[in-house]
mmCIF file of C-alpha atoms in Angstrom:
data_model
loop_
_atom_site.group_PDB
_atom_site.id
_atom_site.type_symbol
_atom_site.label_atom_id
_atom_site.label_comp_id
_atom_site.label_asym_id
_atom_site.label_seq_id
_atom_site.Cartn_x
_atom_site.Cartn_y
_atom_site.Cartn_z
ATOM 1 C CA MET A 14 14.150 17.481 5.434
ATOM 2 C CA LYS A 15 15.795 19.596 8.109
ATOM 3 C CA LYS A 16 19.198 18.163 9.004
ATOM 4 C CA THR A 17 19.707 18.480 12.722
ATOM 5 C CA THR A 18 21.952 16.396 14.921
ATOM 6 C CA LYS A 19 18.877 14.482 16.151
ATOM 7 C CA THR A 20 17.808 13.756 12.568
ATOM 8 C CA LEU A 21 21.257 12.488 11.573
ATOM 9 C CA VAL A 22 21.542 10.320 14.693
ATOM 10 C CA ILE A 23 18.126 8.732 14.032
ATOM 11 C CA MET A 24 19.109 8.164 10.396
ATOM 12 C CA ALA A 25 22.374 6.455 11.451
ATOM 13 C CA LEU A 26 20.542 4.304 13.996
ATOM 14 C CA SER A 27 17.959 3.425 11.318
ATOM 15 C CA ILE A 28 20.736 2.232 9.001
ATOM 16 C CA ALA A 29 22.091 0.056 11.829
ATOM 17 C CA LEU A 30 18.573 -1.262 12.541
ATOM 18 C CA ASN A 31 18.112 -2.256 8.887
ATOM 19 C CA ILE A 32 21.458 -4.031 8.804
ATOM 20 C CA VAL A 33 21.141 -5.894 12.112
ATOM 21 C CA VAL A 34 17.520 -7.028 11.715
ATOM 22 C CA GLY A 35 18.027 -7.840 8.034
ATOM 23 C CA ASN A 36 21.037 -10.043 8.816
ATOM 24 C CA VAL A 37 19.262 -11.852 11.667
ATOM 25 C CA VAL A 38 16.287 -12.621 9.404
ATOM 26 C CA LEU A 39 18.651 -13.740 6.619
ATOM 27 C CA LEU A 40 20.498 -16.004 9.049
ATOM 28 C CA LEU A 41 17.203 -17.561 10.156
ATOM 29 C CA LYS A 42 16.115 -17.994 6.491
ATOM 30 C CA LEU A 43 12.685 -16.524 7.210
ATOM 31 C CA PRO A 44 10.450 -15.890 4.179
ATOM 32 C CA ILE A 45 10.204 -12.186 5.113
ATOM 33 C CA TYR A 46 12.974 -9.593 5.300
ATOM 34 C CA LEU A 47 12.332 -6.865 7.920
ATOM 35 C CA ASP A 48 15.377 -5.041 6.540
ATOM 36 C CA THR A 49 13.350 -1.882 5.904
ATOM 37 C CA LEU A 50 12.325 -1.060 9.483
ATOM 38 C CA GLY A 51 14.803 1.811 9.724
ATOM 39 C CA THR A 52 13.979 3.041 6.229
ATOM 40 C CA MET A 53 10.286 3.186 7.104
ATOM 41 C CA LEU A 54 10.901 4.823 10.483
ATOM 42 C CA THR A 55 13.038 7.531 8.927
ATOM 43 C CA SER A 56 10.565 8.083 6.083
ATOM 44 C CA LEU A 57 7.674 8.409 8.506
ATOM 45 C CA LEU A 58 9.535 10.840 10.761
ATOM 46 C CA PHE A 59 11.466 12.946 8.235
ATOM 47 C CA GLY A 60 9.976 12.290 4.802
ATOM 48 C CA PRO A 61 10.806 10.359 1.641
ATOM 49 C CA ILE A 62 14.253 11.844 0.906
ATOM 50 C CA ALA A 63 15.603 10.901 4.342
ATOM 51 C CA GLY A 64 14.068 7.416 4.080
ATOM 52 C CA MET A 65 15.466 6.863 0.599
ATOM 53 C CA SER A 66 18.926 7.903 1.853
ATOM 54 C CA VAL A 67 18.741 5.446 4.751
ATOM 55 C CA GLY A 68 17.539 2.680 2.440
ATOM 56 C CA LEU A 69 20.328 3.241 -0.073
ATOM 57 C CA ALA A 70 23.016 3.407 2.612
ATOM 58 C CA SER A 71 21.677 0.235 4.261
ATOM 59 C CA GLY A 72 21.642 -1.681 0.982
ATOM 60 C CA VAL A 73 25.159 -0.627 0.045
ATOM 61 C CA ILE A 74 26.652 -1.332 3.493
ATOM 62 C CA THR A 75 24.933 -4.718 3.801
ATOM 63 C CA GLY A 76 25.881 -5.598 0.223
ATOM 64 C CA VAL A 77 29.540 -4.807 0.800
ATOM 65 C CA THR A 78 29.820 -6.424 4.242
ATOM 66 C CA ALA A 79 27.371 -9.301 4.669
ATOM 67 C CA ASP A 80 25.073 -10.196 1.777
ATOM 68 C CA LEU A 81 26.045 -9.260 -1.777
ATOM 69 C CA TYR A 82 22.423 -9.655 -2.906
ATOM 70 C CA SER A 83 21.435 -6.626 -0.796
ATOM 71 C CA LEU A 84 23.516 -4.386 -3.009
ATOM 72 C CA TYR A 85 21.459 -5.364 -6.041
ATOM 73 C CA PHE A 86 18.205 -4.854 -4.138
ATOM 74 C CA SER A 87 19.041 -1.301 -3.012
ATOM 75 C CA PRO A 88 16.423 0.086 -5.457
ATOM 76 C CA VAL A 89 13.780 -1.746 -3.406
ATOM 77 C CA GLN A 90 14.937 0.065 -0.264
ATOM 78 C CA ILE A 91 14.745 3.361 -2.162
ATOM 79 C CA ALA A 92 11.201 2.575 -3.355
ATOM 80 C CA VAL A 93 10.118 1.658 0.187
ATOM 81 C CA GLY A 94 11.571 4.910 1.521
ATOM 82 C CA LEU A 95 9.813 6.925 -1.166
ATOM 83 C CA MET A 96 6.410 5.276 -0.814
ATOM 84 C CA THR A 97 6.457 5.239 3.007
ATOM 85 C CA GLY A 98 7.315 8.918 3.021
ATOM 86 C CA LEU A 99 4.628 9.767 0.499
ATOM 87 C CA LEU A 100 1.866 7.704 2.102
ATOM 88 C CA PHE A 101 2.658 7.948 5.816
ATOM 89 C CA HIS A 102 4.748 11.099 6.376
ATOM 90 C CA ARG A 103 2.405 13.125 4.189
ATOM 91 C CA GLN A 104 -0.545 11.348 5.828
ATOM 92 C CA VAL A 105 -2.548 10.239 2.811
ATOM 93 C CA ALA A 106 -6.094 9.408 3.914
ATOM 94 C CA CYS A 107 -6.800 5.759 3.081
ATOM 95 C CA PRO A 108 -7.059 2.458 4.989
ATOM 96 C CA PHE A 109 -3.872 1.029 6.522
ATOM 97 C CA TRP A 110 -3.984 -2.143 4.400
ATOM 98 C CA LEU A 111 -4.116 -0.039 1.231
ATOM 99 C CA LYS A 112 -1.178 2.107 2.325
ATOM 100 C CA VAL A 113 0.786 -1.091 2.992
ATOM 101 C CA LEU A 114 -0.036 -2.288 -0.517
ATOM 102 C CA GLY A 115 1.090 1.094 -1.860
ATOM 103 C CA VAL A 116 4.425 0.656 -0.101
ATOM 104 C CA ALA A 117 4.808 -3.032 -1.048
ATOM 105 C CA LEU A 118 3.788 -3.088 -4.723
ATOM 106 C CA PRO A 119 6.529 -0.879 -6.260
ATOM 107 C CA GLY A 120 9.171 -2.805 -4.327
ATOM 108 C CA THR A 121 7.624 -6.103 -5.422
ATOM 109 C CA LEU A 122 7.828 -5.131 -9.085
ATOM 110 C CA ILE A 123 11.442 -4.012 -8.711
ATOM 111 C CA ALA A 124 12.510 -7.023 -6.617
ATOM 112 C CA SER A 125 10.797 -9.532 -8.912
ATOM 113 C CA SER A 126 12.498 -8.042 -11.953
ATOM 114 C CA ILE A 127 15.909 -8.101 -10.267
ATOM 115 C CA THR A 128 15.404 -11.655 -8.995
ATOM 116 C CA VAL A 129 14.378 -13.051 -12.378
ATOM 117 C CA LEU A 130 16.678 -11.033 -14.653
ATOM 118 C CA LEU A 131 19.866 -11.056 -12.581
ATOM 119 C CA PHE A 132 19.597 -14.186 -10.463
ATOM 120 C CA GLY A 133 17.412 -16.606 -12.410
ATOM 121 C CA GLY A 134 14.714 -16.523 -9.718
ATOM 122 C CA ILE A 135 16.877 -17.636 -6.782
ATOM 123 C CA THR A 136 18.408 -15.382 -4.095
ATOM 124 C CA SER A 137 19.635 -15.749 -0.520
ATOM 125 C CA SER A 138 16.225 -15.158 1.064
ATOM 126 C CA GLY A 139 14.035 -17.846 2.585
ATOM 127 C CA SER A 140 11.297 -17.115 0.034
ATOM 128 C CA SER A 141 13.462 -18.626 -2.722
ATOM 129 C CA LEU A 142 12.670 -22.055 -1.298
ATOM 130 C CA ILE A 143 8.962 -21.448 -1.949
ATOM 131 C CA VAL A 144 9.739 -20.190 -5.483
ATOM 132 C CA GLN A 145 11.647 -23.409 -6.199
ATOM 133 C CA LEU A 146 8.716 -25.458 -4.928
ATOM 134 C CA LEU A 147 6.197 -23.650 -7.165
ATOM 135 C CA THR A 148 8.507 -23.857 -10.160
ATOM 136 C CA GLY A 149 8.982 -27.578 -9.493
ATOM 137 C CA LEU A 150 5.212 -27.990 -9.492
ATOM 138 C CA GLY A 151 5.088 -26.564 -13.011
ATOM 139 C CA LEU A 152 4.338 -22.866 -12.481
ATOM 140 C CA ASN A 153 6.271 -20.423 -14.670
ATOM 141 C CA GLN A 154 9.355 -19.156 -12.832
ATOM 142 C CA THR A 155 8.657 -15.453 -13.422
ATOM 143 C CA LEU A 156 5.087 -15.834 -12.167
ATOM 144 C CA SER A 157 6.315 -17.878 -9.187
ATOM 145 C CA VAL A 158 8.799 -15.169 -8.252
ATOM 146 C CA PHE A 159 6.216 -12.385 -8.604
ATOM 147 C CA LEU A 160 3.503 -14.181 -6.604
ATOM 148 C CA ILE A 161 5.813 -15.172 -3.768
ATOM 149 C CA GLN A 162 7.446 -11.742 -3.786
ATOM 150 C CA LEU A 163 4.036 -10.061 -3.572
ATOM 151 C CA VAL A 164 2.888 -12.222 -0.654
ATOM 152 C CA THR A 165 6.157 -11.977 1.277
ATOM 153 C CA ASP A 166 6.601 -8.257 0.565
ATOM 154 C CA TYR A 167 3.068 -7.456 1.692
ATOM 155 C CA ALA A 168 3.489 -9.511 4.885
ATOM 156 C CA ASP A 169 6.915 -7.967 5.476
ATOM 157 C CA ARG A 170 5.697 -4.395 4.947
ATOM 158 C CA PHE A 171 2.564 -4.985 7.054
ATOM 159 C CA ILE A 172 4.614 -6.279 9.984
ATOM 160 C CA ALA A 173 7.318 -3.630 9.588
ATOM 161 C CA LEU A 174 4.890 -0.714 9.269
ATOM 162 C CA SER A 175 2.889 -1.972 12.252
ATOM 163 C CA LEU A 176 6.079 -2.102 14.341
ATOM 164 C CA VAL A 177 7.199 1.327 13.122
ATOM 165 C CA LEU A 178 3.834 2.950 13.850
ATOM 166 C CA ALA A 179 3.730 1.352 17.305
ATOM 167 C CA THR A 180 7.252 2.672 17.953
ATOM 168 C CA VAL A 181 6.379 6.191 16.800
ATOM 169 C CA ARG A 182 3.377 6.224 19.152
ATOM 170 C CA LEU A 183 5.804 5.627 22.044
ATOM 171 C CA LEU A 184 7.889 8.684 21.143
ATOM 172 C CA PRO A 185 7.351 11.852 23.157
ATOM 173 C CA GLY A 186 5.338 14.354 21.128
ATOM 174 C CA TYR A 187 4.171 11.710 18.657
ATOM 175 C CA ARG A 188 0.852 13.507 18.128
ATOM 176 C CA LYS A 189 2.713 16.191 16.192
ATOM 177 C CA LEU A 190 4.012 13.453 13.893
ATOM 178 C CA VAL A 191 0.636 11.834 13.220
ATOM 179 C CA THR A 192 -1.658 14.878 13.181
ATOM 180 C CA PRO A 193 -2.325 16.387 9.740
ATOM 181 C CA LYS A 194 -0.269 19.548 9.286
ATOM 182 C CA ASN A 195 -3.161 21.517 7.743
ATOM 183 C CA LYS A 196 -5.289 21.424 10.903
#
C-alpha cells in the first residue's frame, strides 16, 4: 500500500462513510448493517492492509462514540477488509456471488461467536429481533444466531459490494483498477 495524500484522504473518508451509514442503519433498526462500505472501497482500491486499517478505525471510533457493540465487532471489520482485498483487489477469478460468500463467511463466523459468547445472542442490530423469534420458536440460540447472521451478512455484503463496485466504475481511470495487473 503506497501512502499518498490521496490514499490517506480516501481512507479517512471511508472511515466517515462506515460510521455515518452504519449509524443510520442502526437507527433504522434494519436487519443489515452497511457499515463496511468504506472498508470494502478502501480494500478494493488499495488492498487488504488499507481496508483492515479502515475497518479497525471505524469499529473503534463507532464503539467509543455511538454504539459500544461496534467496538466488540471490530474483528469483523478487519476480516471484511482482508477478504475484500484478497478477493477483489487481487482480482481472484470466480463468480461474484462466490466472492461475496468469501467475504461474508469469515465475518459471519466471527460475529456469531462474539454475539453468542459475549452478548448471549442479542445485540443492537435489527437482526436480533429475528434471532429472538427463532429462539422463541424452539430453535437453538447458537444456531439461530449463526443462520440469521449468515443470511444478513451475505445480503449486507452483496449490497455493499455491488454499491462499491458501481462506485469504482464511476471513478476516472477505473479500468486500471479492475484490469488484471499481469496483462
